[in-house]
Amino acid sequence: MMKQASLQDWFEINGLFIRYATMLDHCDVEGVVGCFSASAFIESPVLGRFEGHAGIRDFAERTERVTRERKAQFRHVVSNVTAEVDGDKAKARCYLLDFYTCDGETELLSPGEYVCDLTRVGGQWLFDSRIVIMDKSFDVHM
């Protein structure tokens, strides 16, 4: 039965959300992959579904490519993290602001949420699934 995360679990899960967002924005592909369990998936309304480490690597490489080719910058800002834990399993969600800067212009692509299942592996929380819910649709041609 899920219950509110302890302060320690919440702190570690919050850190995972921040680590993921920061690594994605800094184009650290392997760092992004390292935030996920081997059988994890990401589901994005913009880019589709990506499964396993190979799929998540493809997802992160797309962001890296767009950033490099367009000399652009993404900023994924996460807040309002909530988490419930049952042993080594957790459910967590947070708000997301996704900014995109290119040619000196910054736009908010869309506010939204990350809805995630997590598992603790070797004492470290990892994402098992990350479902991205955006408040409006957008396209940055990734």
PDB file of C-alpha atoms in Angstrom:
ATOM      1  CA  MET A   1       0.000   0.000   0.000  1.00  0.00           C
ATOM      2  CA  MET A   2       1.410   3.367  -1.041  1.00  0.00           C
ATOM      3  CA  LYS A   3       1.971   5.970   1.648  1.00  0.00           C
ATOM      4  CA  GLN A   4       3.442   9.455   1.643  1.00  0.00           C
ATOM      5  CA  ALA A   5       7.202   9.304   1.086  1.00  0.00           C
ATOM      6  CA  SER A   6       9.500   9.768   4.041  1.00  0.00           C
ATOM      7  CA  LEU A   7      11.538  12.952   3.995  1.00  0.00           C
ATOM      8  CA  GLN A   8      14.607  10.938   2.893  1.00  0.00           C
ATOM      9  CA  ASP A   9      12.750   9.184   0.049  1.00  0.00           C
ATOM     10  CA  TRP A  10      11.143  12.455  -1.076  1.00  0.00           C
ATOM     11  CA  PHE A  11      14.521  14.180  -1.049  1.00  0.00           C
ATOM     12  CA  GLU A  12      16.093  11.406  -3.157  1.00  0.00           C
ATOM     13  CA  ILE A  13      13.143  11.285  -5.595  1.00  0.00           C
ATOM     14  CA  ASN A  14      13.145  15.078  -5.932  1.00  0.00           C
ATOM     15  CA  GLY A  15      16.877  14.858  -6.644  1.00  0.00           C
ATOM     16  CA  LEU A  16      16.204  12.319  -9.387  1.00  0.00           C
ATOM     17  CA  PHE A  17      13.708  14.673 -11.079  1.00  0.00           C
ATOM     18  CA  ILE A  18      16.212  17.532 -10.917  1.00  0.00           C
ATOM     19  CA  ARG A  19      19.111  15.352 -12.103  1.00  0.00           C
ATOM     20  CA  TYR A  20      17.064  14.145 -15.088  1.00  0.00           C
ATOM     21  CA  ALA A  21      15.971  17.665 -16.131  1.00  0.00           C
ATOM     22  CA  THR A  22      19.466  19.124 -15.728  1.00  0.00           C
ATOM     23  CA  MET A  23      21.181  16.304 -17.611  1.00  0.00           C
ATOM     24  CA  LEU A  24      18.660  16.516 -20.451  1.00  0.00           C
ATOM     25  CA  ASP A  25      19.186  20.282 -20.750  1.00  0.00           C
ATOM     26  CA  HIS A  26      22.973  19.854 -20.686  1.00  0.00           C
ATOM     27  CA  CYS A  27      22.818  17.115 -23.353  1.00  0.00           C
ATOM     28  CA  ASP A  28      24.320  14.474 -21.050  1.00  0.00           C
ATOM     29  CA  VAL A  29      22.810  11.504 -22.888  1.00  0.00           C
ATOM     30  CA  GLU A  30      24.289   8.782 -20.690  1.00  0.00           C
ATOM     31  CA  GLY A  31      23.363  10.753 -17.568  1.00  0.00           C
ATOM     32  CA  VAL A  32      19.741  10.795 -18.732  1.00  0.00           C
ATOM     33  CA  VAL A  33      19.825   7.050 -19.441  1.00  0.00           C
ATOM     34  CA  GLY A  34      21.255   6.469 -15.961  1.00  0.00           C
ATOM     35  CA  CYS A  35      18.099   7.965 -14.395  1.00  0.00           C
ATOM     36  CA  PHE A  36      16.019   5.014 -15.683  1.00  0.00           C
ATOM     37  CA  SER A  37      15.774   1.307 -14.914  1.00  0.00           C
ATOM     38  CA  ALA A  38      16.698  -1.063 -17.754  1.00  0.00           C
ATOM     39  CA  SER A  39      13.049  -1.806 -18.625  1.00  0.00           C
ATOM     40  CA  ALA A  40      11.768   1.776 -18.256  1.00  0.00           C
ATOM     41  CA  PHE A  41       9.867   3.809 -20.824  1.00  0.00           C
ATOM     42  CA  ILE A  42       9.158   7.454 -21.611  1.00  0.00           C
ATOM     43  CA  GLU A  43       5.897   8.437 -23.245  1.00  0.00           C
ATOM     44  CA  SER A  44       5.733  11.938 -24.727  1.00  0.00           C
ATOM     45  CA  PRO A  45       2.789  13.498 -26.589  1.00  0.00           C
ATOM     46  CA  VAL A  46       5.322  15.291 -28.810  1.00  0.00           C
ATOM     47  CA  LEU A  47       7.839  12.520 -29.536  1.00  0.00           C
ATOM     48  CA  GLY A  48       6.026   9.246 -28.810  1.00  0.00           C
ATOM     49  CA  ARG A  49       7.099   6.261 -26.717  1.00  0.00           C
ATOM     50  CA  PHE A  50      10.679   5.186 -26.046  1.00  0.00           C
ATOM     51  CA  GLU A  51      11.423   1.871 -24.311  1.00  0.00           C
ATOM     52  CA  GLY A  52      14.447   0.511 -22.476  1.00  0.00           C
ATOM     53  CA  HIS A  53      17.845   2.136 -22.233  1.00  0.00           C
ATOM     54  CA  ALA A  54      18.271   2.096 -26.025  1.00  0.00           C
ATOM     55  CA  GLY A  55      14.993   3.945 -26.523  1.00  0.00           C
ATOM     56  CA  ILE A  56      15.706   6.458 -23.788  1.00  0.00           C
ATOM     57  CA  ARG A  57      19.148   7.032 -25.293  1.00  0.00           C
ATOM     58  CA  ASP A  58      17.442   7.777 -28.645  1.00  0.00           C
ATOM     59  CA  PHE A  59      15.096  10.228 -26.872  1.00  0.00           C
ATOM     60  CA  ALA A  60      18.021  12.062 -25.197  1.00  0.00           C
ATOM     61  CA  GLU A  61      20.066  12.065 -28.425  1.00  0.00           C
ATOM     62  CA  ARG A  62      17.202  13.832 -30.229  1.00  0.00           C
ATOM     63  CA  THR A  63      17.316  16.626 -27.656  1.00  0.00           C
ATOM     64  CA  GLU A  64      21.107  16.801 -27.953  1.00  0.00           C
ATOM     65  CA  ARG A  65      20.921  16.965 -31.755  1.00  0.00           C
ATOM     66  CA  VAL A  66      18.311  19.744 -31.805  1.00  0.00           C
ATOM     67  CA  THR A  67      20.287  21.717 -29.229  1.00  0.00           C
ATOM     68  CA  ARG A  68      23.550  21.369 -31.160  1.00  0.00           C
ATOM     69  CA  GLU A  69      22.230  21.847 -34.708  1.00  0.00           C
ATOM     70  CA  ARG A  70      20.061  24.868 -33.879  1.00  0.00           C
ATOM     71  CA  LYS A  71      22.419  26.317 -31.278  1.00  0.00           C
ATOM     72  CA  ALA A  72      19.378  26.249 -29.019  1.00  0.00           C
ATOM     73  CA  GLN A  73      18.768  25.584 -25.349  1.00  0.00           C
ATOM     74  CA  PHE A  74      16.026  23.695 -23.547  1.00  0.00           C
ATOM     75  CA  ARG A  75      15.249  24.378 -19.877  1.00  0.00           C
ATOM     76  CA  HIS A  76      13.034  21.843 -18.142  1.00  0.00           C
ATOM     77  CA  VAL A  77      11.940  23.359 -14.828  1.00  0.00           C
ATOM     78  CA  VAL A  78      10.314  20.933 -12.387  1.00  0.00           C
ATOM     79  CA  SER A  79       8.440  21.755  -9.189  1.00  0.00           C
ATOM     80  CA  ASN A  80       5.718  20.557  -6.820  1.00  0.00           C
ATOM     81  CA  VAL A  81       7.092  17.020  -6.547  1.00  0.00           C
ATOM     82  CA  THR A  82       4.770  14.595  -4.771  1.00  0.00           C
ATOM     83  CA  ALA A  83       5.687  10.997  -4.011  1.00  0.00           C
ATOM     84  CA  GLU A  84       4.130   7.918  -2.460  1.00  0.00           C
ATOM     85  CA  VAL A  85       6.237   4.902  -1.558  1.00  0.00           C
ATOM     86  CA  ASP A  86       5.645   1.223  -0.876  1.00  0.00           C
ATOM     87  CA  GLY A  87       8.958  -0.468  -0.097  1.00  0.00           C
ATOM     88  CA  ASP A  88      11.171  -0.189  -3.185  1.00  0.00           C
ATOM     89  CA  LYS A  89       8.362   1.080  -5.449  1.00  0.00           C
ATOM     90  CA  ALA A  90       7.071   4.628  -5.714  1.00  0.00           C
ATOM     91  CA  LYS A  91       4.675   6.799  -7.666  1.00  0.00           C
ATOM     92  CA  ALA A  92       5.667  10.420  -8.151  1.00  0.00           C
ATOM     93  CA  ARG A  93       4.589  13.396 -10.183  1.00  0.00           C
ATOM     94  CA  CYS A  94       5.660  16.978 -10.636  1.00  0.00           C
ATOM     95  CA  TYR A  95       4.810  20.094 -12.574  1.00  0.00           C
ATOM     96  CA  LEU A  96       6.906  20.925 -15.621  1.00  0.00           C
ATOM     97  CA  LEU A  97       7.701  24.162 -17.439  1.00  0.00           C
ATOM     98  CA  ASP A  98       9.503  23.478 -20.719  1.00  0.00           C
ATOM     99  CA  PHE A  99      11.330  26.503 -22.187  1.00  0.00           C
ATOM    100  CA  TYR A 100      13.074  26.632 -25.564  1.00  0.00           C
ATOM    101  CA  THR A 101      15.541  29.378 -26.541  1.00  0.00           C
ATOM    102  CA  CYS A 102      16.804  29.804 -30.102  1.00  0.00           C
ATOM    103  CA  ASP A 103      18.178  32.875 -31.904  1.00  0.00           C
ATOM    104  CA  GLY A 104      17.765  34.998 -28.781  1.00  0.00           C
ATOM    105  CA  GLU A 105      14.059  34.231 -28.430  1.00  0.00           C
ATOM    106  CA  THR A 106      12.661  32.198 -25.542  1.00  0.00           C
ATOM    107  CA  GLU A 107       9.255  30.578 -25.512  1.00  0.00           C
ATOM    108  CA  LEU A 108       7.382  28.445 -23.035  1.00  0.00           C
ATOM    109  CA  LEU A 109       6.577  25.348 -25.073  1.00  0.00           C
ATOM    110  CA  SER A 110       3.919  24.261 -22.603  1.00  0.00           C
ATOM    111  CA  PRO A 111       3.377  23.750 -18.936  1.00  0.00           C
ATOM    112  CA  GLY A 112       2.604  20.185 -17.993  1.00  0.00           C
ATOM    113  CA  GLU A 113       3.342  17.288 -15.663  1.00  0.00           C
ATOM    114  CA  TYR A 114       5.554  14.258 -15.358  1.00  0.00           C
ATOM    115  CA  VAL A 115       3.724  11.207 -13.979  1.00  0.00           C
ATOM    116  CA  CYS A 116       6.167   8.479 -13.000  1.00  0.00           C
ATOM    117  CA  ASP A 117       6.605   5.038 -11.517  1.00  0.00           C
ATOM    118  CA  LEU A 118       9.921   4.480  -9.784  1.00  0.00           C
ATOM    119  CA  THR A 119      11.889   1.615  -8.322  1.00  0.00           C
ATOM    120  CA  ARG A 120      14.791   1.598  -5.891  1.00  0.00           C
ATOM    121  CA  VAL A 121      17.750  -0.339  -7.306  1.00  0.00           C
ATOM    122  CA  GLY A 122      20.896  -0.739  -5.215  1.00  0.00           C
ATOM    123  CA  GLY A 123      19.632   1.962  -2.855  1.00  0.00           C
ATOM    124  CA  GLN A 124      19.035   4.476  -5.674  1.00  0.00           C
ATOM    125  CA  TRP A 125      15.661   5.614  -7.026  1.00  0.00           C
ATOM    126  CA  LEU A 126      15.244   5.219 -10.807  1.00  0.00           C
ATOM    127  CA  PHE A 127      12.352   5.909 -13.143  1.00  0.00           C
ATOM    128  CA  ASP A 128      10.440   2.858 -14.408  1.00  0.00           C
ATOM    129  CA  SER A 129       8.104   5.028 -16.432  1.00  0.00           C
ATOM    130  CA  ARG A 130       7.753   8.687 -17.237  1.00  0.00           C
ATOM    131  CA  ILE A 131       4.545   9.869 -18.849  1.00  0.00           C
ATOM    132  CA  VAL A 132       4.636  13.460 -20.018  1.00  0.00           C
ATOM    133  CA  ILE A 133       1.332  15.336 -19.978  1.00  0.00           C
ATOM    134  CA  MET A 134       1.392  18.735 -21.658  1.00  0.00           C
ATOM    135  CA  ASP A 135      -1.315  21.357 -21.207  1.00  0.00           C
ATOM    136  CA  LYS A 136      -1.136  22.292 -24.903  1.00  0.00           C
ATOM    137  CA  SER A 137       0.403  20.709 -27.964  1.00  0.00           C
ATOM    138  CA  PHE A 138       3.513  22.112 -29.625  1.00  0.00           C
ATOM    139  CA  ASP A 139       6.155  21.069 -32.135  1.00  0.00           C
ATOM    140  CA  VAL A 140       9.841  21.912 -32.185  1.00  0.00           C
ATOM    141  CA  HIS A 141      10.486  19.553 -35.136  1.00  0.00           C
ATOM    142  CA  MET A 142      12.662  17.092 -33.294  1.00  0.00           C
TER     143      MET A 142
END
